[in-house]
PDB file of C-alpha atoms and ligand atoms in Angstrom:
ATOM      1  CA  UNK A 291       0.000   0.000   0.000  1.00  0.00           C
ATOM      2  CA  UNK A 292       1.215   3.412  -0.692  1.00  0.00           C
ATOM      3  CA  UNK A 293       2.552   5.391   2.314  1.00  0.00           C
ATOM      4  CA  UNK A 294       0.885   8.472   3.356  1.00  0.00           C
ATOM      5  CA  UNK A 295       3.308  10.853   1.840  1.00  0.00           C
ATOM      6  CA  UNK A 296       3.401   8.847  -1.317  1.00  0.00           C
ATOM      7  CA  UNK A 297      -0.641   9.841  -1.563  1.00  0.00           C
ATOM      8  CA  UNK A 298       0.400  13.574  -0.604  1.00  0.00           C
ATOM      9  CA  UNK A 299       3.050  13.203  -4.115  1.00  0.00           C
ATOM     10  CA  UNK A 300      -0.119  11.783  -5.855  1.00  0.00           C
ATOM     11  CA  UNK A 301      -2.269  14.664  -5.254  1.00  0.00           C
ATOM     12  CA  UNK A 302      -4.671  12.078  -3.111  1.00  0.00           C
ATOM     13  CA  UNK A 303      -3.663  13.652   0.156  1.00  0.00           C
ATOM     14  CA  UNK A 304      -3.189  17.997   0.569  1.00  0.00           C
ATOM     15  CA  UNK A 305      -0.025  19.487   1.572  1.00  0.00           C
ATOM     16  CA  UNK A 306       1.224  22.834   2.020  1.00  0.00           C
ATOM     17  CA  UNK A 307       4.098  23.049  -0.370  1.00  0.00           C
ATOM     18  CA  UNK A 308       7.168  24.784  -0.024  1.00  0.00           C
ATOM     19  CA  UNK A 309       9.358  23.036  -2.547  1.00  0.00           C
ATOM     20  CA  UNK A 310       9.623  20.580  -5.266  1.00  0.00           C
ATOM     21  CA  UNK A 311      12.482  19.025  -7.990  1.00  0.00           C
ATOM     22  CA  UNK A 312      11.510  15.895 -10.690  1.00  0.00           C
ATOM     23  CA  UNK A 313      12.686  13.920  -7.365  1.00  0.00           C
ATOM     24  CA  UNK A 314      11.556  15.322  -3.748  1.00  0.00           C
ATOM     25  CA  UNK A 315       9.276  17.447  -2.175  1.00  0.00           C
ATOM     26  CA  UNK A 316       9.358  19.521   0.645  1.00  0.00           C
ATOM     27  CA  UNK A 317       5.906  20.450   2.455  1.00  0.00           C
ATOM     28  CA  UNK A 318       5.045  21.870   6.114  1.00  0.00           C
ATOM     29  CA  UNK A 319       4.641  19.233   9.081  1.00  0.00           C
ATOM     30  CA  UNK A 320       0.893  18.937   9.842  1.00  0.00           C
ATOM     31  CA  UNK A 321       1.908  18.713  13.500  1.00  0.00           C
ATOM     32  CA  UNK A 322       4.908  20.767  13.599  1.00  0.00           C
ATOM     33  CA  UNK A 323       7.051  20.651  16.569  1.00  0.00           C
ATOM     34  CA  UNK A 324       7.796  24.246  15.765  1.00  0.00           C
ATOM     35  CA  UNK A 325       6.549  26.595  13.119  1.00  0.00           C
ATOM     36  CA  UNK A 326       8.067  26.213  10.253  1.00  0.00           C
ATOM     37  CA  UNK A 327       8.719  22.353  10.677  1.00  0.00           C
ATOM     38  CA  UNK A 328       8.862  21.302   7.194  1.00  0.00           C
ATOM     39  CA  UNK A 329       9.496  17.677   5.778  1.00  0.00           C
ATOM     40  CA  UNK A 330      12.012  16.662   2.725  1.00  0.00           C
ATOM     41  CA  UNK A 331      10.972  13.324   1.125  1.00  0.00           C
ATOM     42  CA  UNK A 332      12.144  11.654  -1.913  1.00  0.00           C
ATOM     43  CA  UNK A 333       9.271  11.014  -4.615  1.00  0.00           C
ATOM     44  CA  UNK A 334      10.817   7.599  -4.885  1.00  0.00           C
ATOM     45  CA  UNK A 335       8.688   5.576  -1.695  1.00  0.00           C
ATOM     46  CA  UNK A 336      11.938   3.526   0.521  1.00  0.00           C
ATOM     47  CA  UNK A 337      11.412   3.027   4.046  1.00  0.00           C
ATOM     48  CA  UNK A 338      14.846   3.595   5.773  1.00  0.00           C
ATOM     49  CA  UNK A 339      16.561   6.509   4.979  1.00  0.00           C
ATOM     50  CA  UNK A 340      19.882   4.549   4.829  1.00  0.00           C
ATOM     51  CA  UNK A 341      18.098   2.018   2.400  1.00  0.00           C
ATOM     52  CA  UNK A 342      18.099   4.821  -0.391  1.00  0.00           C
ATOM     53  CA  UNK A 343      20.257   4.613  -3.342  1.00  0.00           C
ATOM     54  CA  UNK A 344      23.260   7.115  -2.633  1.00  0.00           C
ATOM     55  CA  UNK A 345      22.245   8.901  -5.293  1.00  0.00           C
ATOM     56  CA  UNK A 346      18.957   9.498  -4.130  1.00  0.00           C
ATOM     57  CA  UNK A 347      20.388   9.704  -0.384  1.00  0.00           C
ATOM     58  CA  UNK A 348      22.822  12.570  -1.287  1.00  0.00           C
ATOM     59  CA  UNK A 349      20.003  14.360  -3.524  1.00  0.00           C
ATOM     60  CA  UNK A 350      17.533  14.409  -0.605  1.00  0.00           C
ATOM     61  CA  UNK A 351      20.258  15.882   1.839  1.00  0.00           C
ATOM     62  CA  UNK A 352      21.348  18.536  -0.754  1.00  0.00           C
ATOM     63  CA  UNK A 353      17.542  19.272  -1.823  1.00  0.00           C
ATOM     64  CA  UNK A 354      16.814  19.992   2.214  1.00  0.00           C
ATOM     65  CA  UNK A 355      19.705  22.416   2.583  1.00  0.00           C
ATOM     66  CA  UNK A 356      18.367  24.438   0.665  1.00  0.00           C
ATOM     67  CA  UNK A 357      14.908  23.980   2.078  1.00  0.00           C
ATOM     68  CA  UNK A 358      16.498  24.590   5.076  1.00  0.00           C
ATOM     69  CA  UNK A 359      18.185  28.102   4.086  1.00  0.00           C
ATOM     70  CA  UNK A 360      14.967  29.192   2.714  1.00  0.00           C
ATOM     71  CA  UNK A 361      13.067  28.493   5.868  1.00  0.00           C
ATOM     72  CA  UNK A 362      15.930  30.702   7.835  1.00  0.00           C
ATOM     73  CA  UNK A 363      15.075  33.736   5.883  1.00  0.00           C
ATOM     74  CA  UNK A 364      11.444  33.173   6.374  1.00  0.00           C
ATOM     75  CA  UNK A 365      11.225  32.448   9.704  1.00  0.00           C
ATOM     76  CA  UNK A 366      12.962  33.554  12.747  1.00  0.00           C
ATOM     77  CA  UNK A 367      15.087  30.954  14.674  1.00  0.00           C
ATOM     78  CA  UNK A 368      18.860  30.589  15.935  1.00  0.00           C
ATOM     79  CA  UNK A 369      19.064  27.737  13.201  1.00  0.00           C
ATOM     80  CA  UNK A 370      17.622  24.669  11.692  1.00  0.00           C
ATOM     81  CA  UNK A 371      17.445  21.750  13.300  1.00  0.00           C
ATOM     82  CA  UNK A 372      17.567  18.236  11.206  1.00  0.00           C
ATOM     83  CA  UNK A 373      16.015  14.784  12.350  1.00  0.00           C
ATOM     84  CA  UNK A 374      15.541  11.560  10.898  1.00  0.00           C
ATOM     85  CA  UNK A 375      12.688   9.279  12.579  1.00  0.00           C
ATOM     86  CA  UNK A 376      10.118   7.487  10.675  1.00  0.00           C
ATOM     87  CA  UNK A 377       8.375   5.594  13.549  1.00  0.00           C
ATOM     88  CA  UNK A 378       5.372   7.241  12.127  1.00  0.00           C
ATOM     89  CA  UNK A 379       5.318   7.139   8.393  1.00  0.00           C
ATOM     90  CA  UNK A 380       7.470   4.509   6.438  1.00  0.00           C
ATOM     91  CA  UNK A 381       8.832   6.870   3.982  1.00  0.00           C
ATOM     92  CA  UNK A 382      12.330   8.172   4.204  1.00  0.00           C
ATOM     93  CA  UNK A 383      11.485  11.410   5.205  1.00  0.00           C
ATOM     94  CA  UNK A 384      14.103  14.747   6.959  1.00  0.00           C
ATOM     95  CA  UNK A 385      12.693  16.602   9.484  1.00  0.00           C
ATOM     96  CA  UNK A 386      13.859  20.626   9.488  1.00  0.00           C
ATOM     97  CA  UNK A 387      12.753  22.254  12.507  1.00  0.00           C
ATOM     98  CA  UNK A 388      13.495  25.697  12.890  1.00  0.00           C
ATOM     99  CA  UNK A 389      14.608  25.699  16.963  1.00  0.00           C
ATOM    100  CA  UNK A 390      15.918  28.265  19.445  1.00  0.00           C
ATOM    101  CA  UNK A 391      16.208  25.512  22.007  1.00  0.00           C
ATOM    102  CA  UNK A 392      16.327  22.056  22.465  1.00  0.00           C
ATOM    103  CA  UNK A 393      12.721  21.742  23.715  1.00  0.00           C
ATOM    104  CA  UNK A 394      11.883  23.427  20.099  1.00  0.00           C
ATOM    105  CA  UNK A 395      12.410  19.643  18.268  1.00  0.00           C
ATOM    106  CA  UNK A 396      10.568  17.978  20.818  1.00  0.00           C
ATOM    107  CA  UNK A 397       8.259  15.557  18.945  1.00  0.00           C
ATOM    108  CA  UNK A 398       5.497  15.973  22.135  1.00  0.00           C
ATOM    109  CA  UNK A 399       4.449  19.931  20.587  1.00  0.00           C
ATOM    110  CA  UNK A 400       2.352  20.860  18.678  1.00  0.00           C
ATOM    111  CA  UNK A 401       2.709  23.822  17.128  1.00  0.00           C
ATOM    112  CA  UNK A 402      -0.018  23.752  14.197  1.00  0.00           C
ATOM    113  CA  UNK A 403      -1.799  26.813  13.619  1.00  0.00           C
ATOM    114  CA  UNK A 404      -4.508  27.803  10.660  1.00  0.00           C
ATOM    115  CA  UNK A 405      -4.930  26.203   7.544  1.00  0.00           C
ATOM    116  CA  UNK A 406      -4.867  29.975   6.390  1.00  0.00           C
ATOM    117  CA  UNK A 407      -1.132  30.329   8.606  1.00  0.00           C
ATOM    118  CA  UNK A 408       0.154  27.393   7.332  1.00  0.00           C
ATOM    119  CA  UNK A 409      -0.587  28.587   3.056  1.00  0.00           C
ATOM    120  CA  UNK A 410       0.855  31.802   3.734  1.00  0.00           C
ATOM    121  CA  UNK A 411       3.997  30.028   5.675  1.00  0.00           C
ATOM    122  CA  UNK A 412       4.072  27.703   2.621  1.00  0.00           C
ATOM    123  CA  UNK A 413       4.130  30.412   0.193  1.00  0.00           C
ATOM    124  CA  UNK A 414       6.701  32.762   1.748  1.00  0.00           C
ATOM    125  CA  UNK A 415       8.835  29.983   2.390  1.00  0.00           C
ATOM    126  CA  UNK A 416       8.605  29.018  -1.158  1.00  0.00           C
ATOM    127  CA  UNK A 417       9.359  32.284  -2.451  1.00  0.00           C
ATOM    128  CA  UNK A 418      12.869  32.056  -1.267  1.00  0.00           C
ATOM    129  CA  UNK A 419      13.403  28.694  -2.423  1.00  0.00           C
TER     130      UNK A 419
HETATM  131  P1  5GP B 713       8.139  10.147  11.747  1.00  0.00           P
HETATM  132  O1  5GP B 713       7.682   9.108  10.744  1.00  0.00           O
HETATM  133  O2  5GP B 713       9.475  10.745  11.394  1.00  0.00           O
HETATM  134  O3  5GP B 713       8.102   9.607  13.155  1.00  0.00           O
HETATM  135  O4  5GP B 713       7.083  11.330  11.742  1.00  0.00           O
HETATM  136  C1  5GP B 713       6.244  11.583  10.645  1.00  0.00           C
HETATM  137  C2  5GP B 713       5.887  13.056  10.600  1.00  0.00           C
HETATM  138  O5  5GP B 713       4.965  13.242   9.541  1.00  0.00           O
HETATM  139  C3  5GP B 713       5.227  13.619  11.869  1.00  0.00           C
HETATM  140  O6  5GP B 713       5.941  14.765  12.301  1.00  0.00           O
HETATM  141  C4  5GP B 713       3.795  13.938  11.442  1.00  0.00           C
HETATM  142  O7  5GP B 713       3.279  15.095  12.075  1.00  0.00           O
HETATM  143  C5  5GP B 713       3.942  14.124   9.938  1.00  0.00           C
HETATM  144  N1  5GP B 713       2.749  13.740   9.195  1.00  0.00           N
HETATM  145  C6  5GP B 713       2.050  12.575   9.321  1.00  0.00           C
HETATM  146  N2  5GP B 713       1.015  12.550   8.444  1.00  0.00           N
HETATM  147  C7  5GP B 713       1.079  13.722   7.757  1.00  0.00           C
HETATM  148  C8  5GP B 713       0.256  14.275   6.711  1.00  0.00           C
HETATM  149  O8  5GP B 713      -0.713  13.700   6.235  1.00  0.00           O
HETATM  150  N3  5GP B 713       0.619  15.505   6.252  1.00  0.00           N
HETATM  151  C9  5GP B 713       1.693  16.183   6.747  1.00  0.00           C
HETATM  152  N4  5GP B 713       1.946  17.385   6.226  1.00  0.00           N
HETATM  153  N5  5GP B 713       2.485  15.692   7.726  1.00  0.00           N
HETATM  154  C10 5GP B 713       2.173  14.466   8.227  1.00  0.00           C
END
């Protein structure tokens, strides 16, 4: 069956976007643990981060750096924070959490605001992309 995030690629499933390449996407957390929490994926649906092709591996890493700069000059933070889980969804995935402390990439918050918040987060964020 086709994970969750493989459904958000397809269109089946909304996300607010904030960047996309022939092979990832980058949209906002629908929980975030802080605002601005956005998630890199690769389009291509492995697991285990460390299961992906190194092409694929070293494309996603590159792809969220610059996710990651344009989220620092959108929103304000000391820097961006980067985690790897996937308990939850069984898609390689890279968390960027914008943090001015460690309590910031706590997976426990919930920082979620508006559906209008989160487009116009999406949007600026985009913009410097
Ligand atoms: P992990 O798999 O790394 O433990 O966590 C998965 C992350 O995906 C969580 O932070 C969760 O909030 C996020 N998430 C789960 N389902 C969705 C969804 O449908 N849309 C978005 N935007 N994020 C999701």
């Amino acid at each position: 069956m086709a994970s969750i995030f493989t459904k958000i690629i397809n269109g089946e499933i909304p996300c607010h976007k904030v960047a996309e390449t022939d092979d990832f996407l980058a949209f906002l957390d629908i929980n975030p643990n802080a605002w601005g929490h956005t998630l890199c994926i690769p389009k291509k649906e492995v697991d285990r981060l460390f299961d992906l092709d190194e092409d694929t591996y070293n494309g996603l890493m590159s792809f969220s750096r610059k996710v990651a700069l344009a989220i620092e000059k959108v929103v304000s933070c000391n820097r961006v924070g980067v985690a790897v889980v996937g308990l939850e969804v069984p898609h390689a995935h890279v968390h960027l959490i914008p943090i001015d402390s460690m309590t910031d990439m706590d997976f426990k918050n919930n920082k979620a605001r508006s559906q209008k918040e989160f487009a116009a987060l999406a949007s600026e964020i985009a913009s410097q992309f």
